[in-house]
Amino acid sequence: MLGPDVGYVDVLNHLTEEASKKAAEEGKYFNKTPLRPSAAGKCTRELAYELMEFHKLASYPKEAQKAELTRLFDLGHTIEYHLLKQMQQYMGEIFQVRYKQQSLSFAKLDAVSHPDMSQWLEGSIDLVLWSEKYKCVADVKSKKVKYSSYRADDWEEYSDKLHMMRSTKEISKSAFWVEDLEAFLLELNDAFFAANFLQLNLYACNPFLKERGIDHAAIFQYAKNDSRLREIRFKPSQKIHDMIVDKMQTALNAVDQLNLELAQKDFNIGSIKCAFCNYKKNCWPEDDALKLFFKTLPAKRWPKDTSRLDLVGEELEALYEGYKIAVAASDSVGTFEEAILNVCSKHKIDKLRFSDGAIYEVKLLKSPREHLELRKSKL
Protein backbone atom coordinates (compact mmCIF):
# COMPACT_ATOMS: atom_id res chain seq x y z
CA MET A 1 0.00 0.00 0.00
CA LEU A 2 1.32 3.43 -0.93
CA GLY A 3 0.82 6.39 1.36
CA PRO A 4 0.28 6.52 5.13
CA ASP A 5 -1.16 3.61 7.10
CA VAL A 6 -4.21 5.73 8.03
CA GLY A 7 -6.75 7.39 5.76
CA TYR A 8 -6.23 10.99 4.76
CA VAL A 9 -9.86 11.65 5.69
CA ASP A 10 -9.23 10.03 9.09
CA VAL A 11 -6.38 12.47 9.66
CA LEU A 12 -8.64 15.38 8.70
CA ASN A 13 -11.44 14.17 11.00
CA HIS A 14 -9.08 13.65 13.93
CA LEU A 15 -7.38 17.04 13.63
CA THR A 16 -10.71 18.83 13.13
CA GLU A 17 -12.12 17.27 16.30
CA GLU A 18 -8.93 18.00 18.24
CA ALA A 19 -9.16 21.65 17.19
CA SER A 20 -12.81 21.73 18.36
CA LYS A 21 -11.83 20.23 21.74
CA LYS A 22 -9.04 22.76 22.16
CA ALA A 23 -11.34 25.65 21.26
CA ALA A 24 -13.86 24.44 23.85
CA GLU A 25 -11.20 24.06 26.56
CA GLU A 26 -9.78 27.52 25.90
CA GLY A 27 -13.20 29.15 25.67
CA LYS A 28 -12.74 30.15 22.04
CA TYR A 29 -16.33 29.22 21.27
CA PHE A 30 -17.23 32.36 23.21
CA ASN A 31 -14.90 34.88 21.61
CA LYS A 32 -18.00 36.96 20.76
CA THR A 33 -21.10 37.59 22.80
CA PRO A 34 -23.86 34.97 22.59
CA LEU A 35 -26.44 37.77 22.70
CA ARG A 36 -26.81 38.30 18.97
CA PRO A 37 -29.59 37.91 16.37
CA SER A 38 -28.49 34.43 15.28
CA ALA A 39 -29.27 33.25 18.84
CA ALA A 40 -32.85 34.60 18.74
CA GLY A 41 -34.33 31.09 18.83
CA LYS A 42 -32.33 29.90 21.82
CA CYS A 43 -33.77 29.30 25.27
CA THR A 44 -33.34 32.22 27.69
CA ARG A 45 -31.60 29.95 30.21
CA GLU A 46 -29.28 28.60 27.51
CA LEU A 47 -28.29 32.17 26.61
CA ALA A 48 -27.56 32.87 30.28
CA TYR A 49 -25.29 29.81 30.53
CA GLU A 50 -23.44 30.91 27.38
CA LEU A 51 -23.10 34.46 28.69
CA MET A 52 -21.65 33.14 31.97
CA GLU A 53 -18.96 31.36 29.96
CA PHE A 54 -18.39 34.37 27.71
CA HIS A 55 -17.67 36.55 30.75
CA LYS A 56 -15.56 33.72 32.28
CA LEU A 57 -17.81 33.47 35.33
CA ALA A 58 -18.36 29.73 34.87
CA SER A 59 -17.42 26.79 32.69
CA TYR A 60 -19.69 23.90 31.82
CA PRO A 61 -18.71 20.53 30.31
CA LYS A 62 -19.81 20.03 26.72
CA GLU A 63 -19.61 17.19 24.25
CA ALA A 64 -16.91 17.56 21.60
CA GLN A 65 -18.19 18.58 18.18
CA LYS A 66 -17.88 15.93 15.48
CA ALA A 67 -15.81 16.76 12.41
CA GLU A 68 -18.84 16.27 10.16
CA LEU A 69 -20.75 18.93 12.11
CA THR A 70 -17.87 21.40 11.86
CA ARG A 71 -17.78 20.94 8.08
CA LEU A 72 -21.56 21.22 7.90
CA PHE A 73 -21.57 24.60 9.66
CA ASP A 74 -18.74 25.89 7.46
CA LEU A 75 -20.56 24.72 4.34
CA GLY A 76 -23.44 27.08 5.13
CA HIS A 77 -21.25 30.12 4.45
CA THR A 78 -20.17 28.69 1.09
CA ILE A 79 -23.76 27.97 0.09
CA GLU A 80 -24.78 31.52 1.01
CA TYR A 81 -21.97 32.95 -1.15
CA HIS A 82 -22.93 30.62 -4.02
CA LEU A 83 -26.62 31.61 -3.99
CA LEU A 84 -25.88 35.33 -3.81
CA LYS A 85 -23.60 34.93 -6.82
CA GLN A 86 -26.41 33.14 -8.70
CA MET A 87 -28.87 35.93 -7.84
CA GLN A 88 -26.52 38.62 -9.04
CA GLN A 89 -25.78 36.70 -12.24
CA TYR A 90 -29.34 35.81 -13.26
CA MET A 91 -31.61 38.32 -11.47
CA GLY A 92 -29.38 41.37 -11.78
CA GLU A 93 -31.51 43.07 -14.43
CA ILE A 94 -34.60 42.87 -12.17
CA PHE A 95 -33.26 43.02 -8.60
CA GLN A 96 -30.09 44.46 -7.17
CA VAL A 97 -28.46 42.57 -4.32
CA ARG A 98 -27.73 45.24 -1.72
CA TYR A 99 -26.51 45.59 1.86
CA LYS A 100 -24.61 42.30 1.97
CA GLN A 101 -23.30 41.78 5.53
CA GLN A 102 -24.63 45.21 6.54
CA SER A 103 -24.22 45.60 10.33
CA LEU A 104 -27.30 46.68 12.28
CA SER A 105 -27.89 47.50 15.95
CA PHE A 106 -31.20 46.78 17.68
CA ALA A 107 -31.01 47.72 21.37
CA LYS A 108 -28.59 48.64 24.13
CA LEU A 109 -28.64 45.84 26.72
CA ASP A 110 -27.78 47.30 30.12
CA ALA A 111 -26.19 45.52 33.07
CA VAL A 112 -26.73 47.46 36.32
CA SER A 113 -24.49 45.59 38.80
CA HIS A 114 -21.69 44.99 36.29
CA PRO A 115 -21.78 47.90 33.79
CA ASP A 116 -18.87 46.40 31.86
CA MET A 117 -21.27 43.61 30.79
CA SER A 118 -23.52 46.10 29.01
CA GLN A 119 -23.54 45.62 25.24
CA TRP A 120 -25.32 46.39 22.01
CA LEU A 121 -27.50 43.73 20.45
CA GLU A 122 -26.25 43.82 16.89
CA GLY A 123 -25.73 41.62 13.84
CA SER A 124 -25.36 41.65 10.05
CA ILE A 125 -27.82 40.73 7.32
CA ASP A 126 -27.23 38.39 4.36
CA LEU A 127 -28.77 40.55 1.66
CA VAL A 128 -31.57 42.82 0.47
CA LEU A 129 -33.28 42.21 -2.87
CA TRP A 130 -33.93 45.69 -4.21
CA SER A 131 -35.98 47.05 -7.08
CA GLU A 132 -37.89 50.29 -7.58
CA LYS A 133 -41.14 48.55 -6.58
CA TYR A 134 -40.10 45.68 -4.23
CA LYS A 135 -37.61 45.61 -1.38
CA CYS A 136 -37.01 42.44 0.65
CA VAL A 137 -34.48 41.57 3.36
CA ALA A 138 -33.55 37.90 3.07
CA ASP A 139 -31.57 35.18 4.78
CA VAL A 140 -30.07 32.05 3.18
CA LYS A 141 -30.39 28.82 5.19
CA SER A 142 -29.02 25.50 3.96
CA LYS A 143 -30.98 22.34 4.72
CA LYS A 144 -30.10 18.66 4.60
CA VAL A 145 -32.68 16.57 2.73
CA LYS A 146 -33.60 13.30 4.43
CA TYR A 147 -35.73 10.21 3.91
CA SER A 148 -39.51 10.44 3.84
CA SER A 149 -41.79 7.47 4.40
CA TYR A 150 -44.48 8.72 2.02
CA ARG A 151 -42.91 11.30 -0.34
CA ALA A 152 -39.77 11.31 -2.47
CA ASP A 153 -37.94 12.98 0.46
CA ASP A 154 -38.63 15.17 3.48
CA TRP A 155 -38.18 18.33 1.38
CA GLU A 156 -41.39 17.48 -0.48
CA GLU A 157 -42.94 16.37 2.81
CA TYR A 158 -42.22 19.79 4.35
CA SER A 159 -43.59 21.57 1.27
CA ASP A 160 -46.80 19.56 1.74
CA LYS A 161 -46.94 20.70 5.36
CA LEU A 162 -46.50 24.36 4.36
CA HIS A 163 -49.16 24.01 1.68
CA MET A 164 -51.67 22.61 4.19
CA MET A 165 -51.04 25.18 6.93
CA ARG A 166 -53.76 27.74 7.60
CA SER A 167 -51.19 30.47 8.27
CA THR A 168 -49.55 30.23 4.84
CA LYS A 169 -50.60 31.14 1.31
CA GLU A 170 -48.99 29.35 -1.63
CA ILE A 171 -47.34 31.72 -4.10
CA SER A 172 -45.99 28.84 -6.17
CA LYS A 173 -44.84 25.24 -5.59
CA SER A 174 -41.60 26.60 -4.14
CA ALA A 175 -42.73 29.85 -2.50
CA PHE A 176 -45.11 30.68 0.36
CA TRP A 177 -46.46 33.87 1.97
CA VAL A 178 -47.01 34.38 5.72
CA GLU A 179 -49.21 37.31 6.77
CA ASP A 180 -49.24 36.62 10.53
CA LEU A 181 -45.80 35.55 11.70
CA GLU A 182 -46.91 34.78 15.25
CA ALA A 183 -49.69 32.44 14.07
CA PHE A 184 -47.33 30.82 11.58
CA LEU A 185 -44.65 30.00 14.16
CA LEU A 186 -47.27 28.54 16.48
CA GLU A 187 -48.66 26.33 13.73
CA LEU A 188 -45.20 25.46 12.40
CA ASN A 189 -44.22 23.91 15.74
CA ASP A 190 -40.57 23.56 14.70
CA ALA A 191 -38.21 25.23 17.17
CA PHE A 192 -35.13 24.99 14.96
CA PHE A 193 -36.77 26.38 11.81
CA ALA A 194 -38.59 29.02 13.87
CA ALA A 195 -35.20 30.35 14.99
CA ASN A 196 -34.47 31.41 11.40
CA PHE A 197 -37.60 33.56 11.32
CA LEU A 198 -36.95 35.08 14.75
CA GLN A 199 -33.49 36.15 13.60
CA LEU A 200 -34.60 37.59 10.26
CA ASN A 201 -37.60 39.34 11.85
CA LEU A 202 -35.19 41.32 14.04
CA TYR A 203 -33.48 42.60 10.91
CA ALA A 204 -36.75 43.32 9.11
CA CYS A 205 -37.97 45.54 11.97
CA ASN A 206 -34.76 47.54 12.13
CA PRO A 207 -35.20 51.30 11.49
CA PHE A 208 -32.28 51.34 9.05
CA LEU A 209 -34.16 48.98 6.72
CA LYS A 210 -37.65 50.35 7.32
CA GLU A 211 -36.49 53.90 6.54
CA ARG A 212 -35.34 52.62 3.13
CA GLY A 213 -38.73 51.11 2.30
CA ILE A 214 -37.84 47.47 2.95
CA ASP A 215 -41.21 46.14 4.08
CA HIS A 216 -41.03 42.33 3.95
CA ALA A 217 -38.61 39.48 4.56
CA ALA A 218 -37.89 36.03 3.14
CA ILE A 219 -36.09 32.87 4.20
CA PHE A 220 -34.44 31.11 1.25
CA GLN A 221 -33.91 27.43 2.05
CA TYR A 222 -31.24 25.71 -0.02
CA ALA A 223 -31.29 21.90 -0.27
CA LYS A 224 -27.71 20.69 0.19
CA ASN A 225 -28.37 17.43 -1.63
CA ASP A 226 -29.62 18.74 -4.96
CA SER A 227 -29.71 22.59 -4.86
CA ARG A 228 -33.50 22.97 -4.76
CA LEU A 229 -34.73 26.26 -3.34
CA ARG A 230 -37.74 27.16 -1.21
CA GLU A 231 -38.89 30.63 -0.23
CA ILE A 232 -40.99 31.56 2.79
CA ARG A 233 -41.81 35.25 2.64
CA PHE A 234 -43.37 37.02 5.60
CA LYS A 235 -44.66 40.28 7.00
CA PRO A 236 -42.44 41.48 9.88
CA SER A 237 -43.79 41.52 13.44
CA GLN A 238 -42.77 44.28 15.84
CA LYS A 239 -44.29 42.28 18.71
CA ILE A 240 -41.96 39.33 18.08
CA HIS A 241 -39.01 41.72 17.62
CA ASP A 242 -39.65 43.24 21.08
CA MET A 243 -40.07 39.78 22.62
CA ILE A 244 -36.60 38.74 21.40
CA VAL A 245 -35.00 41.95 22.68
CA ASP A 246 -36.65 41.31 26.08
CA LYS A 247 -35.31 37.75 26.07
CA MET A 248 -31.75 38.98 25.50
CA GLN A 249 -32.10 41.57 28.28
CA THR A 250 -33.49 38.90 30.65
CA ALA A 251 -30.50 36.62 29.99
CA LEU A 252 -28.14 39.53 30.68
CA ASN A 253 -30.01 40.42 33.88
CA ALA A 254 -29.62 36.85 35.15
CA VAL A 255 -25.86 36.93 34.61
CA ASP A 256 -25.51 40.49 35.87
CA GLN A 257 -27.16 39.41 39.16
CA LEU A 258 -25.41 35.99 39.15
CA ASN A 259 -28.81 34.32 39.46
CA LEU A 260 -29.58 32.08 36.49
CA GLU A 261 -33.01 31.29 37.90
CA LEU A 262 -34.05 34.72 36.59
CA ALA A 263 -33.64 33.32 33.06
CA GLN A 264 -36.63 31.09 32.40
CA LYS A 265 -36.48 27.75 30.64
CA ASP A 266 -38.35 28.32 27.38
CA PHE A 267 -38.58 24.62 26.52
CA ASN A 268 -39.75 21.63 28.54
CA ILE A 269 -37.89 18.44 29.36
CA GLY A 270 -38.65 15.91 26.62
CA SER A 271 -38.49 18.54 23.85
CA ILE A 272 -35.97 18.23 21.02
CA LYS A 273 -34.39 21.57 22.06
CA CYS A 274 -33.60 20.28 25.55
CA ALA A 275 -32.48 16.91 24.20
CA PHE A 276 -29.64 18.42 22.15
CA CYS A 277 -28.77 21.42 24.31
CA ASN A 278 -25.18 21.73 25.60
CA TYR A 279 -26.51 22.60 29.06
CA LYS A 280 -29.17 19.91 29.51
CA LYS A 281 -27.30 18.31 32.42
CA ASN A 282 -27.16 21.67 34.19
CA CYS A 283 -30.85 22.41 33.62
CA TRP A 284 -32.10 18.89 34.30
CA PRO A 285 -29.47 17.25 36.58
CA GLU A 286 -31.79 14.46 37.72
CA ASP A 287 -33.18 13.59 34.28
CA ASP A 288 -31.84 12.30 30.98
CA ALA A 289 -33.20 14.91 28.56
CA LEU A 290 -32.10 12.96 25.48
CA LYS A 291 -33.70 9.71 26.64
CA LEU A 292 -36.94 11.48 27.56
CA PHE A 293 -37.08 13.04 24.10
CA PHE A 294 -36.68 9.66 22.41
CA LYS A 295 -39.57 8.39 24.53
CA THR A 296 -41.85 10.94 22.86
CA LEU A 297 -41.16 9.43 19.42
CA PRO A 298 -43.40 6.71 17.94
CA ALA A 299 -42.58 3.19 19.07
CA LYS A 300 -39.87 1.64 16.91
CA ARG A 301 -40.73 -1.48 14.93
CA TRP A 302 -37.90 -3.98 15.31
CA PRO A 303 -37.24 -6.48 12.49
CA LYS A 304 -37.81 -10.18 13.04
CA ASP A 305 -34.69 -12.25 12.32
CA THR A 306 -35.34 -15.08 9.89
CA SER A 307 -32.98 -17.21 12.00
CA ARG A 308 -35.58 -17.11 14.79
CA LEU A 309 -38.57 -18.03 12.64
CA ASP A 310 -37.82 -21.75 12.24
CA LEU A 311 -39.45 -23.23 9.11
CA VAL A 312 -40.99 -19.88 8.15
CA GLY A 313 -37.52 -18.32 8.30
CA GLU A 314 -36.08 -21.05 6.10
CA GLU A 315 -38.87 -20.53 3.56
CA LEU A 316 -38.23 -16.78 3.53
CA GLU A 317 -34.48 -17.27 3.16
CA ALA A 318 -34.98 -19.55 0.15
CA LEU A 319 -37.30 -17.00 -1.48
CA TYR A 320 -34.88 -14.21 -0.62
CA GLU A 321 -32.00 -15.94 -2.41
CA GLY A 322 -34.14 -16.09 -5.54
CA TYR A 323 -35.18 -12.49 -5.02
CA LYS A 324 -31.54 -11.29 -4.85
CA ILE A 325 -30.62 -13.18 -8.01
CA ALA A 326 -33.66 -11.73 -9.80
CA VAL A 327 -32.77 -8.19 -8.64
CA ALA A 328 -29.20 -8.59 -9.91
CA ALA A 329 -30.48 -9.88 -13.25
CA SER A 330 -33.40 -7.41 -13.34
CA ASP A 331 -35.65 -10.36 -14.06
CA SER A 332 -38.73 -11.90 -12.40
CA VAL A 333 -38.42 -9.78 -9.25
CA GLY A 334 -42.18 -9.57 -8.88
CA THR A 335 -42.61 -13.32 -8.53
CA PHE A 336 -40.23 -13.64 -5.58
CA GLU A 337 -41.42 -10.38 -4.01
CA GLU A 338 -45.04 -11.55 -4.14
CA ALA A 339 -44.10 -14.89 -2.58
CA ILE A 340 -42.22 -13.18 0.29
CA LEU A 341 -45.12 -10.77 0.83
CA ASN A 342 -47.58 -13.68 0.99
CA VAL A 343 -45.49 -15.43 3.68
CA CYS A 344 -45.16 -12.18 5.65
CA SER A 345 -48.88 -11.50 5.43
CA LYS A 346 -49.77 -15.03 6.49
CA HIS A 347 -47.54 -14.86 9.58
CA LYS A 348 -48.17 -11.17 10.37
CA ILE A 349 -44.58 -10.08 9.78
CA ASP A 350 -44.18 -6.42 8.82
CA LYS A 351 -40.40 -6.10 9.14
CA LEU A 352 -37.68 -8.74 8.91
CA ARG A 353 -33.92 -9.16 8.80
CA PHE A 354 -32.35 -11.80 6.58
CA SER A 355 -29.20 -13.76 7.32
CA ASP A 356 -27.02 -11.34 5.27
CA GLY A 357 -28.11 -8.49 7.55
CA ALA A 358 -30.41 -6.83 5.01
CA ILE A 359 -33.63 -5.44 6.53
CA TYR A 360 -36.90 -5.22 4.60
CA GLU A 361 -40.34 -4.02 5.58
CA VAL A 362 -43.80 -4.57 4.15
CA LYS A 363 -45.30 -1.27 2.99
CA LEU A 364 -48.93 -0.61 2.09
CA LEU A 365 -49.03 1.81 -0.86
CA LYS A 366 -52.12 3.65 -2.13
CA SER A 367 -50.92 4.54 -5.62
CA PRO A 368 -51.47 3.69 -8.44
CA ARG A 369 -53.68 1.20 -6.59
CA GLU A 370 -53.69 -0.14 -3.05
CA HIS A 371 -50.99 -2.83 -2.84
CA LEU A 372 -48.20 -4.24 -0.68
CA GLU A 373 -44.57 -3.72 -1.58
CA LEU A 374 -41.27 -5.02 -0.18
CA ARG A 375 -39.03 -2.08 0.69
CA LYS A 376 -35.45 -2.05 1.91
CA SER A 377 -35.33 -0.49 5.38
CA LYS A 378 -33.04 0.19 8.29
CA LEU A 379 -33.08 -0.73 11.97
CSV table of C-alpha atoms in Angstrom, one decimal, residues 76-245:
chain,number,residue,atom,x,y,z
A,76,GLY,CA,-23.4,27.1,5.1
A,77,HIS,CA,-21.2,30.1,4.5
A,78,THR,CA,-20.2,28.7,1.1
A,79,ILE,CA,-23.8,28.0,0.1
A,80,GLU,CA,-24.8,31.5,1.0
A,81,TYR,CA,-22.0,32.9,-1.2
A,82,HIS,CA,-22.9,30.6,-4.0
A,83,LEU,CA,-26.6,31.6,-4.0
A,84,LEU,CA,-25.9,35.3,-3.8
A,85,LYS,CA,-23.6,34.9,-6.8
A,86,GLN,CA,-26.4,33.1,-8.7
A,87,MET,CA,-28.9,35.9,-7.8
A,88,GLN,CA,-26.5,38.6,-9.0
A,89,GLN,CA,-25.8,36.7,-12.2
A,90,TYR,CA,-29.3,35.8,-13.3
A,91,MET,CA,-31.6,38.3,-11.5
A,92,GLY,CA,-29.4,41.4,-11.8
A,93,GLU,CA,-31.5,43.1,-14.4
A,94,ILE,CA,-34.6,42.9,-12.2
A,95,PHE,CA,-33.3,43.0,-8.6
A,96,GLN,CA,-30.1,44.5,-7.2
A,97,VAL,CA,-28.5,42.6,-4.3
A,98,ARG,CA,-27.7,45.2,-1.7
A,99,TYR,CA,-26.5,45.6,1.9
A,100,LYS,CA,-24.6,42.3,2.0
A,101,GLN,CA,-23.3,41.8,5.5
A,102,GLN,CA,-24.6,45.2,6.5
A,103,SER,CA,-24.2,45.6,10.3
A,104,LEU,CA,-27.3,46.7,12.3
A,105,SER,CA,-27.9,47.5,15.9
A,106,PHE,CA,-31.2,46.8,17.7
A,107,ALA,CA,-31.0,47.7,21.4
A,108,LYS,CA,-28.6,48.6,24.1
A,109,LEU,CA,-28.6,45.8,26.7
A,110,ASP,CA,-27.8,47.3,30.1
A,111,ALA,CA,-26.2,45.5,33.1
A,112,VAL,CA,-26.7,47.5,36.3
A,113,SER,CA,-24.5,45.6,38.8
A,114,HIS,CA,-21.7,45.0,36.3
A,115,PRO,CA,-21.8,47.9,33.8
A,116,ASP,CA,-18.9,46.4,31.9
A,117,MET,CA,-21.3,43.6,30.8
A,118,SER,CA,-23.5,46.1,29.0
A,119,GLN,CA,-23.5,45.6,25.2
A,120,TRP,CA,-25.3,46.4,22.0
A,121,LEU,CA,-27.5,43.7,20.5
A,122,GLU,CA,-26.2,43.8,16.9
A,123,GLY,CA,-25.7,41.6,13.8
A,124,SER,CA,-25.4,41.6,10.1
A,125,ILE,CA,-27.8,40.7,7.3
A,126,ASP,CA,-27.2,38.4,4.4
A,127,LEU,CA,-28.8,40.6,1.7
A,128,VAL,CA,-31.6,42.8,0.5
A,129,LEU,CA,-33.3,42.2,-2.9
A,130,TRP,CA,-33.9,45.7,-4.2
A,131,SER,CA,-36.0,47.0,-7.1
A,132,GLU,CA,-37.9,50.3,-7.6
A,133,LYS,CA,-41.1,48.5,-6.6
A,134,TYR,CA,-40.1,45.7,-4.2
A,135,LYS,CA,-37.6,45.6,-1.4
A,136,CYS,CA,-37.0,42.4,0.7
A,137,VAL,CA,-34.5,41.6,3.4
A,138,ALA,CA,-33.6,37.9,3.1
A,139,ASP,CA,-31.6,35.2,4.8
A,140,VAL,CA,-30.1,32.0,3.2
A,141,LYS,CA,-30.4,28.8,5.2
A,142,SER,CA,-29.0,25.5,4.0
A,143,LYS,CA,-31.0,22.3,4.7
A,144,LYS,CA,-30.1,18.7,4.6
A,145,VAL,CA,-32.7,16.6,2.7
A,146,LYS,CA,-33.6,13.3,4.4
A,147,TYR,CA,-35.7,10.2,3.9
A,148,SER,CA,-39.5,10.4,3.8
A,149,SER,CA,-41.8,7.5,4.4
A,150,TYR,CA,-44.5,8.7,2.0
A,151,ARG,CA,-42.9,11.3,-0.3
A,152,ALA,CA,-39.8,11.3,-2.5
A,153,ASP,CA,-37.9,13.0,0.5
A,154,ASP,CA,-38.6,15.2,3.5
A,155,TRP,CA,-38.2,18.3,1.4
A,156,GLU,CA,-41.4,17.5,-0.5
A,157,GLU,CA,-42.9,16.4,2.8
A,158,TYR,CA,-42.2,19.8,4.3
A,159,SER,CA,-43.6,21.6,1.3
A,160,ASP,CA,-46.8,19.6,1.7
A,161,LYS,CA,-46.9,20.7,5.4
A,162,LEU,CA,-46.5,24.4,4.4
A,163,HIS,CA,-49.2,24.0,1.7
A,164,MET,CA,-51.7,22.6,4.2
A,165,MET,CA,-51.0,25.2,6.9
A,166,ARG,CA,-53.8,27.7,7.6
A,167,SER,CA,-51.2,30.5,8.3
A,168,THR,CA,-49.6,30.2,4.8
A,169,LYS,CA,-50.6,31.1,1.3
A,170,GLU,CA,-49.0,29.4,-1.6
A,171,ILE,CA,-47.3,31.7,-4.1
A,172,SER,CA,-46.0,28.8,-6.2
A,173,LYS,CA,-44.8,25.2,-5.6
A,174,SER,CA,-41.6,26.6,-4.1
A,175,ALA,CA,-42.7,29.9,-2.5
A,176,PHE,CA,-45.1,30.7,0.4
A,177,TRP,CA,-46.5,33.9,2.0
A,178,VAL,CA,-47.0,34.4,5.7
A,179,GLU,CA,-49.2,37.3,6.8
A,180,ASP,CA,-49.2,36.6,10.5
A,181,LEU,CA,-45.8,35.6,11.7
A,182,GLU,CA,-46.9,34.8,15.2
A,183,ALA,CA,-49.7,32.4,14.1
A,184,PHE,CA,-47.3,30.8,11.6
A,185,LEU,CA,-44.7,30.0,14.2
A,186,LEU,CA,-47.3,28.5,16.5
A,187,GLU,CA,-48.7,26.3,13.7
A,188,LEU,CA,-45.2,25.5,12.4
A,189,ASN,CA,-44.2,23.9,15.7
A,190,ASP,CA,-40.6,23.6,14.7
A,191,ALA,CA,-38.2,25.2,17.2
A,192,PHE,CA,-35.1,25.0,15.0
A,193,PHE,CA,-36.8,26.4,11.8
A,194,ALA,CA,-38.6,29.0,13.9
A,195,ALA,CA,-35.2,30.3,15.0
A,196,ASN,CA,-34.5,31.4,11.4
A,197,PHE,CA,-37.6,33.6,11.3
A,198,LEU,CA,-37.0,35.1,14.7
A,199,GLN,CA,-33.5,36.2,13.6
A,200,LEU,CA,-34.6,37.6,10.3
A,201,ASN,CA,-37.6,39.3,11.8
A,202,LEU,CA,-35.2,41.3,14.0
A,203,TYR,CA,-33.5,42.6,10.9
A,204,ALA,CA,-36.7,43.3,9.1
A,205,CYS,CA,-38.0,45.5,12.0
A,206,ASN,CA,-34.8,47.5,12.1
A,207,PRO,CA,-35.2,51.3,11.5
A,208,PHE,CA,-32.3,51.3,9.1
A,209,LEU,CA,-34.2,49.0,6.7
A,210,LYS,CA,-37.7,50.3,7.3
A,211,GLU,CA,-36.5,53.9,6.5
A,212,ARG,CA,-35.3,52.6,3.1
A,213,GLY,CA,-38.7,51.1,2.3
A,214,ILE,CA,-37.8,47.5,3.0
A,215,ASP,CA,-41.2,46.1,4.1
A,216,HIS,CA,-41.0,42.3,3.9
A,217,ALA,CA,-38.6,39.5,4.6
A,218,ALA,CA,-37.9,36.0,3.1
A,219,ILE,CA,-36.1,32.9,4.2
A,220,PHE,CA,-34.4,31.1,1.3
A,221,GLN,CA,-33.9,27.4,2.1
A,222,TYR,CA,-31.2,25.7,0.0
A,223,ALA,CA,-31.3,21.9,-0.3
A,224,LYS,CA,-27.7,20.7,0.2
A,225,ASN,CA,-28.4,17.4,-1.6
A,226,ASP,CA,-29.6,18.7,-5.0
A,227,SER,CA,-29.7,22.6,-4.9
A,228,ARG,CA,-33.5,23.0,-4.8
A,229,LEU,CA,-34.7,26.3,-3.3
A,230,ARG,CA,-37.7,27.2,-1.2
A,231,GLU,CA,-38.9,30.6,-0.2
A,232,ILE,CA,-41.0,31.6,2.8
A,233,ARG,CA,-41.8,35.2,2.6
A,234,PHE,CA,-43.4,37.0,5.6
A,235,LYS,CA,-44.7,40.3,7.0
A,236,PRO,CA,-42.4,41.5,9.9
A,237,SER,CA,-43.8,41.5,13.4
A,238,GLN,CA,-42.8,44.3,15.8
A,239,LYS,CA,-44.3,42.3,18.7
A,240,ILE,CA,-42.0,39.3,18.1
A,241,HIS,CA,-39.0,41.7,17.6
A,242,ASP,CA,-39.7,43.2,21.1
A,243,MET,CA,-40.1,39.8,22.6
A,244,ILE,CA,-36.6,38.7,21.4
A,245,VAL,CA,-35.0,41.9,22.7
